[in-house]
XYZ file of C-alpha atoms in Angstrom:
536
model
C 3.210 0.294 -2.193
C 2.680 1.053 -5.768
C -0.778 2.418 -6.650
C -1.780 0.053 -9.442
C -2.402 2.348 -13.161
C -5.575 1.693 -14.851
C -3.072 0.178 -17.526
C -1.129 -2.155 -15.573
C -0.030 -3.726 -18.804
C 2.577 -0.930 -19.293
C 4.350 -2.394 -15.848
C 4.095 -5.524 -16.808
C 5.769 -4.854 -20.518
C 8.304 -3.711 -18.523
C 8.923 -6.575 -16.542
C 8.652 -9.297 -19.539
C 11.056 -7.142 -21.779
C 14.001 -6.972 -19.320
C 17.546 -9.196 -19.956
C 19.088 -11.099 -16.861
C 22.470 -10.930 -15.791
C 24.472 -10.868 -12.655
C 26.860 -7.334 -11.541
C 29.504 -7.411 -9.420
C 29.516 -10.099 -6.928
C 29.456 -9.196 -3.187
C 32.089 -11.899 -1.385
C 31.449 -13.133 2.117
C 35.843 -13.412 1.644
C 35.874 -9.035 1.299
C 37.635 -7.417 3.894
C 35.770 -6.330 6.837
C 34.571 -7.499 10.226
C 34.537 -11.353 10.389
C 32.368 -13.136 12.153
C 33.002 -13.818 15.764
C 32.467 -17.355 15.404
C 30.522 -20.270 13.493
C 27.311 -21.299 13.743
C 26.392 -24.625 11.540
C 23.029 -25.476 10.218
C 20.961 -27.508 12.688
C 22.730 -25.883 15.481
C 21.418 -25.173 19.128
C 21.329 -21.347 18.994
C 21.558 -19.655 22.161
C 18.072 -18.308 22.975
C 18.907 -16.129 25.287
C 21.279 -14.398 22.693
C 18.556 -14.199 20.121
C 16.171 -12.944 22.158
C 18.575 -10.244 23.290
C 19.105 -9.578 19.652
C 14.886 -9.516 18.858
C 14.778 -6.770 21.689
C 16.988 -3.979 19.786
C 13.994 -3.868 17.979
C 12.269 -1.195 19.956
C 9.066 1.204 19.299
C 10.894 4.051 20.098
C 14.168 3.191 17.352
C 10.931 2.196 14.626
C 9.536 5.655 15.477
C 12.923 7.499 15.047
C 13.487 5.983 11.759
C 9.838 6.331 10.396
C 9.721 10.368 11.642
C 12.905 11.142 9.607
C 12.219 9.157 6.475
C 8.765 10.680 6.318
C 9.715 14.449 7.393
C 8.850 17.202 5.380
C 12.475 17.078 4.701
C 12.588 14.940 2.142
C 9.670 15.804 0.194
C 7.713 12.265 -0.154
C 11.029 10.545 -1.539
C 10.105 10.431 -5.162
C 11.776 8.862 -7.512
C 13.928 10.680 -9.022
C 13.988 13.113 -6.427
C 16.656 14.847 -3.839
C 14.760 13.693 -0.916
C 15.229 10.041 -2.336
C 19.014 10.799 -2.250
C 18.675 12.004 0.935
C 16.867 8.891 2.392
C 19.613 6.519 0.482
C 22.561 7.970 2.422
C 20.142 8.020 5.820
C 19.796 4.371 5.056
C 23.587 3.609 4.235
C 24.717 5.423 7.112
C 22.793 2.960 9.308
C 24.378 0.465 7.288
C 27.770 1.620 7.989
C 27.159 1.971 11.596
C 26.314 -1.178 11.782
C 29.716 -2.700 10.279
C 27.458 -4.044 7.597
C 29.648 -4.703 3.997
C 28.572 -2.387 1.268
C 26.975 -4.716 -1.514
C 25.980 -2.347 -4.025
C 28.202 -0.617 -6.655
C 32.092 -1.845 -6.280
C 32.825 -0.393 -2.860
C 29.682 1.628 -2.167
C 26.066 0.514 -0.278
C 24.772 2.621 -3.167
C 23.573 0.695 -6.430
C 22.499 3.230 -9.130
C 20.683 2.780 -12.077
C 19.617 5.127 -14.813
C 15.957 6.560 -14.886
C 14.895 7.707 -17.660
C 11.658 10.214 -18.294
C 10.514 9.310 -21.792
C 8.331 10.453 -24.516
C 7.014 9.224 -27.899
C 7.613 11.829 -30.482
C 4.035 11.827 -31.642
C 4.158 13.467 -35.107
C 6.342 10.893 -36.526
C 5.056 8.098 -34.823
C 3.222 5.951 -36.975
C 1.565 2.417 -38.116
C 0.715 1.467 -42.204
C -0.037 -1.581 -43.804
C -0.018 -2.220 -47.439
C -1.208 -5.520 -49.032
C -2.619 -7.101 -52.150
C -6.017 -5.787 -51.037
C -5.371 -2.518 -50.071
C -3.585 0.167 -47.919
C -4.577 1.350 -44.453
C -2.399 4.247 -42.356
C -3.605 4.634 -38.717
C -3.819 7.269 -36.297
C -1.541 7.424 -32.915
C -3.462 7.406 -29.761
C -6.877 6.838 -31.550
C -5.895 3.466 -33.694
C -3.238 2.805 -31.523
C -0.713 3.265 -28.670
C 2.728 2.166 -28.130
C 5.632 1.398 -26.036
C 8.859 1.900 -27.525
C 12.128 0.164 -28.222
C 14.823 -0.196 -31.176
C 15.170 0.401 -33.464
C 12.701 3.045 -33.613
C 11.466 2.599 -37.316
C 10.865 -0.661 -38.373
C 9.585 -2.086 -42.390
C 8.694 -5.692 -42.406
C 6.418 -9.022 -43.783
C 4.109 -9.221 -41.232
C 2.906 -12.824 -39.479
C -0.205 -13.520 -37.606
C 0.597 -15.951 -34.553
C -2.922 -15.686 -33.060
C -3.543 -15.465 -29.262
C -0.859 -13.869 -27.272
C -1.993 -16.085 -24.077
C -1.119 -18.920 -26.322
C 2.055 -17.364 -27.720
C 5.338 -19.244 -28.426
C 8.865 -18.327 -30.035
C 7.897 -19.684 -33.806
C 11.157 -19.298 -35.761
C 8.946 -17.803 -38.767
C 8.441 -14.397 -36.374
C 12.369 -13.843 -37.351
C 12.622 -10.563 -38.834
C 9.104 -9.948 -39.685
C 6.340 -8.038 -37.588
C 4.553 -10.350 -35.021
C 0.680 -10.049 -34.664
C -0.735 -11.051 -31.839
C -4.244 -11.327 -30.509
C -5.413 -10.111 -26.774
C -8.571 -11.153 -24.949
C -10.658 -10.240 -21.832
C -10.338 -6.982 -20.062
C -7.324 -5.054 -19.381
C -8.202 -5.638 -15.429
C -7.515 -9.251 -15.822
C -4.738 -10.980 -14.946
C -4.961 -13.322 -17.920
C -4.745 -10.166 -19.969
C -1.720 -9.083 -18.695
C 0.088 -12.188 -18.632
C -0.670 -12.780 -22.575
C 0.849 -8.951 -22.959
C 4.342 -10.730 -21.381
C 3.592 -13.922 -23.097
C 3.606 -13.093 -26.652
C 6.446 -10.051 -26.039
C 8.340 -12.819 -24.970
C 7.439 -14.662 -27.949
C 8.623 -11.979 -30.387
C 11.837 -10.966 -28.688
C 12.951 -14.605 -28.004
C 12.025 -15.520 -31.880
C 13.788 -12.145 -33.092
C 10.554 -10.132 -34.536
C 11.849 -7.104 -35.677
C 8.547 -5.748 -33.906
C 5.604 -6.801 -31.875
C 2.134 -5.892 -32.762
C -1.004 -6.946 -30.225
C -4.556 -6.212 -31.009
C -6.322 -4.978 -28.390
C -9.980 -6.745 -27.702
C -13.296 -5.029 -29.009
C -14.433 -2.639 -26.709
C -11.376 -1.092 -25.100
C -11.668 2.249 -24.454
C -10.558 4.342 -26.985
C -9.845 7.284 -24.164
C -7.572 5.046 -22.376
C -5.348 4.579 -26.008
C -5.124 8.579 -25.853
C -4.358 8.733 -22.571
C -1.935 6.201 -22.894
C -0.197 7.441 -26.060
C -0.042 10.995 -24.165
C 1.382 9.926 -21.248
C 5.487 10.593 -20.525
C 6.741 7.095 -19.133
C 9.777 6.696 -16.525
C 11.916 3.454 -17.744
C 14.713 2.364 -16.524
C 17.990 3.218 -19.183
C 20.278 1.472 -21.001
C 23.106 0.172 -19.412
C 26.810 -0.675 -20.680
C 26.249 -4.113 -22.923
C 22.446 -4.072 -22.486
C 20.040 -3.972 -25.617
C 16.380 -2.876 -25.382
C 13.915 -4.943 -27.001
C 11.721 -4.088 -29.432
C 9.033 -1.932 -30.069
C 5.593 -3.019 -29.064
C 2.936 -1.247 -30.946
C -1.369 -1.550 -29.207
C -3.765 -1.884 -31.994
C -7.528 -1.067 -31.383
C -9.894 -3.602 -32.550
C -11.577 -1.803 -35.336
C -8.065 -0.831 -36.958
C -6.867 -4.783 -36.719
C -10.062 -5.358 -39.115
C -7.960 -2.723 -41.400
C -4.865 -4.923 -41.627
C -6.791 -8.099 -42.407
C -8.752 -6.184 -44.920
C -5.473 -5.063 -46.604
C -4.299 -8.308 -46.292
C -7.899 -9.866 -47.877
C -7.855 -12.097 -44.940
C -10.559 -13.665 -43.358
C -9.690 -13.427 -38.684
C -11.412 -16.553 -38.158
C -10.000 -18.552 -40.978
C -6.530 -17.515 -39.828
C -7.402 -17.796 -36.293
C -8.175 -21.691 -36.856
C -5.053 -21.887 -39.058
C -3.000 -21.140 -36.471
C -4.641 -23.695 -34.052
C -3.759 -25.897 -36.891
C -0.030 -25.158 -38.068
C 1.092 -21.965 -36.215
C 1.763 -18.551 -36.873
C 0.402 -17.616 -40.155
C 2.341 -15.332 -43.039
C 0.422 -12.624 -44.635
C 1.123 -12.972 -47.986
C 2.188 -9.789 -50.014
C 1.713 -7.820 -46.441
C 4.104 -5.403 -44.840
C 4.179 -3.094 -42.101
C 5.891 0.281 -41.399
C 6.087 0.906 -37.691
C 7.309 3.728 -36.724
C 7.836 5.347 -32.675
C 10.642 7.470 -32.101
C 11.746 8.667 -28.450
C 12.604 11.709 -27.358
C 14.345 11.600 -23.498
C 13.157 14.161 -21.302
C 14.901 13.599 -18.090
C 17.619 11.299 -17.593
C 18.831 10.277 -13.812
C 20.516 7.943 -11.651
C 18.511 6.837 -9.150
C 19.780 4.911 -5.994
C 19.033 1.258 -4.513
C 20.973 0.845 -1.033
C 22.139 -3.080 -0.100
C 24.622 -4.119 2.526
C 25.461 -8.085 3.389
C 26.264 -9.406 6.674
C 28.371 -12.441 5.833
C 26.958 -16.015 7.216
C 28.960 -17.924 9.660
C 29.663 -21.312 7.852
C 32.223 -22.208 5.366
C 29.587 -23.835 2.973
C 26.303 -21.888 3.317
C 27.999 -18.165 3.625
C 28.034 -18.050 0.104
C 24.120 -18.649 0.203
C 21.957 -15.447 0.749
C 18.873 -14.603 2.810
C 17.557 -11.140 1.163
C 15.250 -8.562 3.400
C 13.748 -5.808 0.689
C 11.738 -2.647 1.359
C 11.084 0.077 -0.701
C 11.868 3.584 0.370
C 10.230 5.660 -2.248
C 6.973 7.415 -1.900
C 5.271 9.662 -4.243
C 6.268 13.375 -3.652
C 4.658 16.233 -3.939
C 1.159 16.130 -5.408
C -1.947 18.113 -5.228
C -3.137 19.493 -1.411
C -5.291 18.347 0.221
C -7.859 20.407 2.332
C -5.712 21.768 4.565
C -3.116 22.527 1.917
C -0.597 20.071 2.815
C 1.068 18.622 -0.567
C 3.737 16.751 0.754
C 3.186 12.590 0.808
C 5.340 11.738 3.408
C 4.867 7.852 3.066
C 5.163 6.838 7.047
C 3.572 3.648 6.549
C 4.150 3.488 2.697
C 6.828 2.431 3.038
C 8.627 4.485 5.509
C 7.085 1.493 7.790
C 8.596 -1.241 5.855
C 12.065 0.567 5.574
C 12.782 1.173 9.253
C 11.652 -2.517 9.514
C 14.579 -3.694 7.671
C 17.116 -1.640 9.327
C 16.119 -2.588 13.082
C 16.155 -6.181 11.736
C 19.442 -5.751 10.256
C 20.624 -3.833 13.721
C 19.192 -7.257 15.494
C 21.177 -9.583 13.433
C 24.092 -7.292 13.550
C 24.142 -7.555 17.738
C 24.314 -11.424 17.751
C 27.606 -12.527 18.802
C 27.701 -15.021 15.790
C 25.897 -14.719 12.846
C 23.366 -17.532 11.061
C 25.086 -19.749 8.581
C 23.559 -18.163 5.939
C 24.706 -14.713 4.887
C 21.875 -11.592 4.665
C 21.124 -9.337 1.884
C 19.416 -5.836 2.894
C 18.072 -4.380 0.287
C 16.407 -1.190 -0.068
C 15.144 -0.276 -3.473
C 13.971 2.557 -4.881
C 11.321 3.507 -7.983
C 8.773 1.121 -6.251
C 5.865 3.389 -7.084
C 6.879 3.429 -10.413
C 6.786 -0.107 -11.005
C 9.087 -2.083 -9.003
C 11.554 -0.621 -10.877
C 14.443 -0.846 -8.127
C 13.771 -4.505 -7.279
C 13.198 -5.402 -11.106
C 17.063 -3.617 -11.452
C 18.436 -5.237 -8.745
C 16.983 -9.137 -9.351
C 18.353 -8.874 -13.040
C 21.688 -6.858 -11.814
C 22.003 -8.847 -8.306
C 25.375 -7.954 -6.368
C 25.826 -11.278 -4.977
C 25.000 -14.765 -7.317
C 21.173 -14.373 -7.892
C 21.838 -18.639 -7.930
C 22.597 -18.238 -4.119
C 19.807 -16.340 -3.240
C 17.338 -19.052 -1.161
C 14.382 -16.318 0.013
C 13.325 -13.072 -0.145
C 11.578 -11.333 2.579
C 9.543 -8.490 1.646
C 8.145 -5.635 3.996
C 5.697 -2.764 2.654
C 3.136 -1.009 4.976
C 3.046 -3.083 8.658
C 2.554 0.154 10.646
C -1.336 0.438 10.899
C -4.737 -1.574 11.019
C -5.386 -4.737 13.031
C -2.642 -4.617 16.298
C -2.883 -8.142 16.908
C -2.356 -9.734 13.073
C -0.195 -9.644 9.876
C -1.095 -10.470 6.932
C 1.719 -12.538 5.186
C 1.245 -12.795 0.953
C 2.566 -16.354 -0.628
C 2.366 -18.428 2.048
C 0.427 -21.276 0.407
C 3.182 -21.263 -2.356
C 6.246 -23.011 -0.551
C 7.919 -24.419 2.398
C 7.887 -20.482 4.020
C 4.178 -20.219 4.450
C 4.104 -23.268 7.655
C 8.035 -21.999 9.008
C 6.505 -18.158 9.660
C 3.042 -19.871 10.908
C 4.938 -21.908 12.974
C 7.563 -19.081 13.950
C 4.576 -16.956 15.219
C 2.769 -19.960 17.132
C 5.856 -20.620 19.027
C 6.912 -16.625 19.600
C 3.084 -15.747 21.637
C 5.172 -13.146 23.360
C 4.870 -11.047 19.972
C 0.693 -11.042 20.175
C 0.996 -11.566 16.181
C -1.727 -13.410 14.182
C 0.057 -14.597 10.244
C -3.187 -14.086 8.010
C -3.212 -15.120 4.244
C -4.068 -12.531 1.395
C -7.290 -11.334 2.586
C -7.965 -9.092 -0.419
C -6.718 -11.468 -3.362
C -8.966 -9.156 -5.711
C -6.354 -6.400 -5.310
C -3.640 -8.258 -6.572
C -0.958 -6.984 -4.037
C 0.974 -9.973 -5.255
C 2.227 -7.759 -8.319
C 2.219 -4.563 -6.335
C 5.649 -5.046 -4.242
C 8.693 -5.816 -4.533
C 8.513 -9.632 -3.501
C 7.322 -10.336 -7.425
C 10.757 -9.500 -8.795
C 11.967 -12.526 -6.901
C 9.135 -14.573 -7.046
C 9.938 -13.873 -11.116
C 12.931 -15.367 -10.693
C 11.829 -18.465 -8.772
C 13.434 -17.448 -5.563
C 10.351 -18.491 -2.750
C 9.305 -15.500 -0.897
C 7.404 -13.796 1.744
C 5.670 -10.604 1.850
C 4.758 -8.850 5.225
C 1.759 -6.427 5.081
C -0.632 -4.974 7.280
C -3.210 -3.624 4.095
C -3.852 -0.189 2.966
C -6.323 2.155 4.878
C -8.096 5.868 4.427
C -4.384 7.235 4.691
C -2.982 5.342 1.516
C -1.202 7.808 -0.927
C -2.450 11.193 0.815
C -0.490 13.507 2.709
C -2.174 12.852 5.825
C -0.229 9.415 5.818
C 2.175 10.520 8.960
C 4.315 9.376 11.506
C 1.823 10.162 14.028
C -0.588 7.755 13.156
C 1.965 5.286 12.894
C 1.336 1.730 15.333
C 5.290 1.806 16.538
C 4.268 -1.045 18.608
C 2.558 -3.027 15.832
C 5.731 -2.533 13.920
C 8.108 -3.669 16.412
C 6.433 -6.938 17.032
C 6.505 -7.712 13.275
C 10.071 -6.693 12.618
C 10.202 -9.024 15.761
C 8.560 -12.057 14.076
C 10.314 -11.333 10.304
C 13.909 -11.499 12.450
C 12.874 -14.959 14.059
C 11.674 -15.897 10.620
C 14.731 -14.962 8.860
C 16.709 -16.541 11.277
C 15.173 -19.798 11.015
C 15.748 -19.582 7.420
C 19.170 -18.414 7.362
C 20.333 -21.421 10.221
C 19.063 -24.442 8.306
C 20.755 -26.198 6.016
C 18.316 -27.187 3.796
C 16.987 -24.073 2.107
C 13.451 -23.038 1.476
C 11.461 -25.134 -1.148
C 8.523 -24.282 -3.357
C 5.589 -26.755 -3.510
C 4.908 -28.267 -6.634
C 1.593 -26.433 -6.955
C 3.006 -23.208 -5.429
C 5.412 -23.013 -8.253
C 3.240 -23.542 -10.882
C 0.971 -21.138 -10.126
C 3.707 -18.846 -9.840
C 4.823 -19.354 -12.871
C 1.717 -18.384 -14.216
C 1.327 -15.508 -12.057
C 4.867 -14.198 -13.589
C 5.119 -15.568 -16.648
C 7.082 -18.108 -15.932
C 10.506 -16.055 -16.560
C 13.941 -16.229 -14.405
């Protein structure tokens, strides 16, 4: 699970800035093994088959999976890393064992995508202001912070369009710099959702550049730190164009631009209520953040698609996701042991999805639907594999119904599972009812019991959720183990895990058998929208 940065708002940039579009398309029609026969929605499934199917998930098969992924051998799985490569063709292998179709680049269960380790050039990174009342030049990573984008230079009239949570694409941010204005602390989620809402704003409008103030009081140390810091962002791709820059302006030096400007905040502030964004009249802006790339990489996702049995619902898609990153090699810990070997996070999660993928690969038919396994990488960095594959999907993103997300269900309470988003569509009562009528897998389904954590943005489940796709996300909470090396196999609950691998393939297959697909509730999507940002 990704350990959540004191600036969040750099992950969420991320997500807000990032273009849709749909790769190559996976084909239930490929070549390959066929289905042995045809199941159609509403169909009497034969429960003795299924529960055959449930029992090839077994303790001991979770335990072999979990003690390779999380061996010394592959070095925590970092991303970028060779121990990440390693796990990626461990994971495809299983794949291919199981006659599962590779779904990721054209005839591979690999999807890559570039990686990119990235720096600002700080010496000729820069923000000045010149208006009829004055001039004002500020300094990087004391005045302000930034996260780049192209082009890396940018001279423009610059527009005030007042509070980013309030932001909208105004056709007079065209070409010009976009101000806008940030409230409440950087831990709140209503901060971080005006950062997407107003870069939104800008890009969809065409700003040439995007300028937020930060609120009075933020800590100037966490603008250095910030400014200092080398970022990993996902690369360009063929056709693709990043969006632009977005520069973080302290307080104090905001009051420097409206001085220039001989503006007055609040009078603008209430002219915007009034009429919209506002023009600075006689004010420009030189913004300035070159890049310099460090490391450059392509860094594997791994997806494979058993094909649904009927005609008409094949080509809709049931995807399981689990990250298989961890974090490396750090610092040791007491007994000098640097390696984070991730069993639970998300080594857990991981051999989940390929003992359910085994279970639906043993039925002698498979569910009308077809399944999506999808194991993504860069998770720790900031979803980045999901976030790649929901805007690059390898089958139609349109057909995707639900996502079923697994990260850390090997420890903690034996006897209960704590399932995230539940209360936001038609998924929450089929896994509560799924569980009540399964008492053979001793499994509790709990709602978010720590909703002041926010794990709803720290997995991979929010890259679909972003995209309005309901979905589910299976998690057990973190414990004294969480992102230390003594996080091990050993101390995995193989049992635990089994029985909720169990309860996701009954779940999944519930989902994937009826016709009508999974819904969101009218109040469940609107507060996801929120949560998101409202973006597909």
């Amino acid at each position: 699970m990704r350990f959540e940065r004191t600036l969040s708002i750099v992950a969420m940039i991320v997500l807000a800035g990032c273009a849709g579009g749909t790769a190559q398309s996976v084909s239930a029609q490929r070549p390959g093994v066929e289905p042995a026969g045809t199941v159609s929605p509403g169909e009497e499934v034969d429960a003795g088959a299924l529960r055959a199917a449930a029992g090839t998930i077994t303790p001991a098969d979770m335990y072999g999976h979990i003690a390779y992924l999380a061996s010394d051998e592959l070095r925590g799985r970092n991303t970028p890393s060779p121990g990440l490569n390693e796990a990626a063709e461990y994971i495809a292998g299983v794949f291919e064992e199981l006659g599962l179709r590779p779904a990721g680049d054209p005839g591979s269960y690999i999807q890559r995508y570039a990686l990119q380790k990235r720096a600002v050039v700080a010496e000729e990174t820069e923000i000045s202001f010149s208006g009829p009342a004055g001039e004002a030049a500020l300094d990087f990573g004391t005045d302000f912070f930034v996260l780049p984008g192209v082009p890396d230079r940018v001279r423009g009239e610059v527009v005030y369009a007042g509070a980013a949570a309030e932001a909208r694409a105004d056709e007079s941010l065209r070409g010009r710099i976009a101000v806008f204005e940030l409230s409440g602390a950087a831990s709140d989620p209503a901060f971080n959702r005006g950062i997407g809402r107003a870069a939104r704003a800008a890009e969809e409008a065409g700003a040439a550049a995007r300028l937020l103030m930060l609120p009075a009081g933020f800590p100037a140390g966490m603008i250095q730190r910030t400014a200092e810091h080398y970022s990993l962002a996902m690369g360009l791709q063929v056709g693709e164009v990043e969006g632009p820059a977005t520069f973080f302006v302290s307080a104090a030096a905001a009051e420097r631009l409206f001085e220039a400007a001989g503006a007055d905040p609040a009078g603008l502030r209430e002219a915007v209520a009034r009429r919209g964004p506002v023009r600075l009249d006689g004010v420009t802006a030189e913004l300035a953040a070159p890049i310099r790339i460090e490391e450059d990489h392509r860094v594997p996702n791994v997806v494979a698609v058993l094909p649904g049995s009927d005609p008409e619902l094949r080509d809709t898609y049931v995807v399981f996701s689990a990250h298989f990153d961890h974090v490396g090699v750090r610092r040791p810990d007491e007994a000098g042991d640097s390696i984070y070997n991730g069993a639970d996070d998300n080594a857990s999660g991981t051999s989940a999805l390929l003992e359910v993928a085994e279970a639906f690969a043993s039925l002698p038919t498979p569910p009308a639907r077809s399944l999506v396994f999808l194991a993504v990488s860069g998770e720790e960095k900031g979803l980045l594999g999901s976030q790649y594959y929901s805007d690059h999907p390898t089958v139609p993103l349109e057909g995707i119904v639900a996502n079923i997300n697994v990260d850390m269900i090997g420890r903690n309470a034996p006897d209960s599972i704590v399932v995230i988003g539940q209360e936001y569509s038609s998924l929450g009562p089929l896994v509560k009812g799924v569980a009540a009528e399964r008492p053979e897998l001793g499994l509790t389904v709990s709602r978010d019991l720590w909703p002041e954590q926010r794990f709803f943005f720290r997995s991979d489940h929010f890259n679909f959720a972003r995209k309005e796709i309901p979905a589910l996300f299976f998690f057990a909470g973190v414990h004294e183990d969480y992102h230390q090396p003594s996080d091990e196999v050993e101390k995995i609950d193989t049992d635990k895990a089994s029985r909720v691998a169990r309860l996701i393939f009954y779940t999944a297959h519930e989902i994937a058998s009826r016709a009508e697909p999974p819904q969101w509730t009218e109040q469940g999507l609107q507060e996801v929208r929120a949560l998101t940002g409202g973006r597909r």
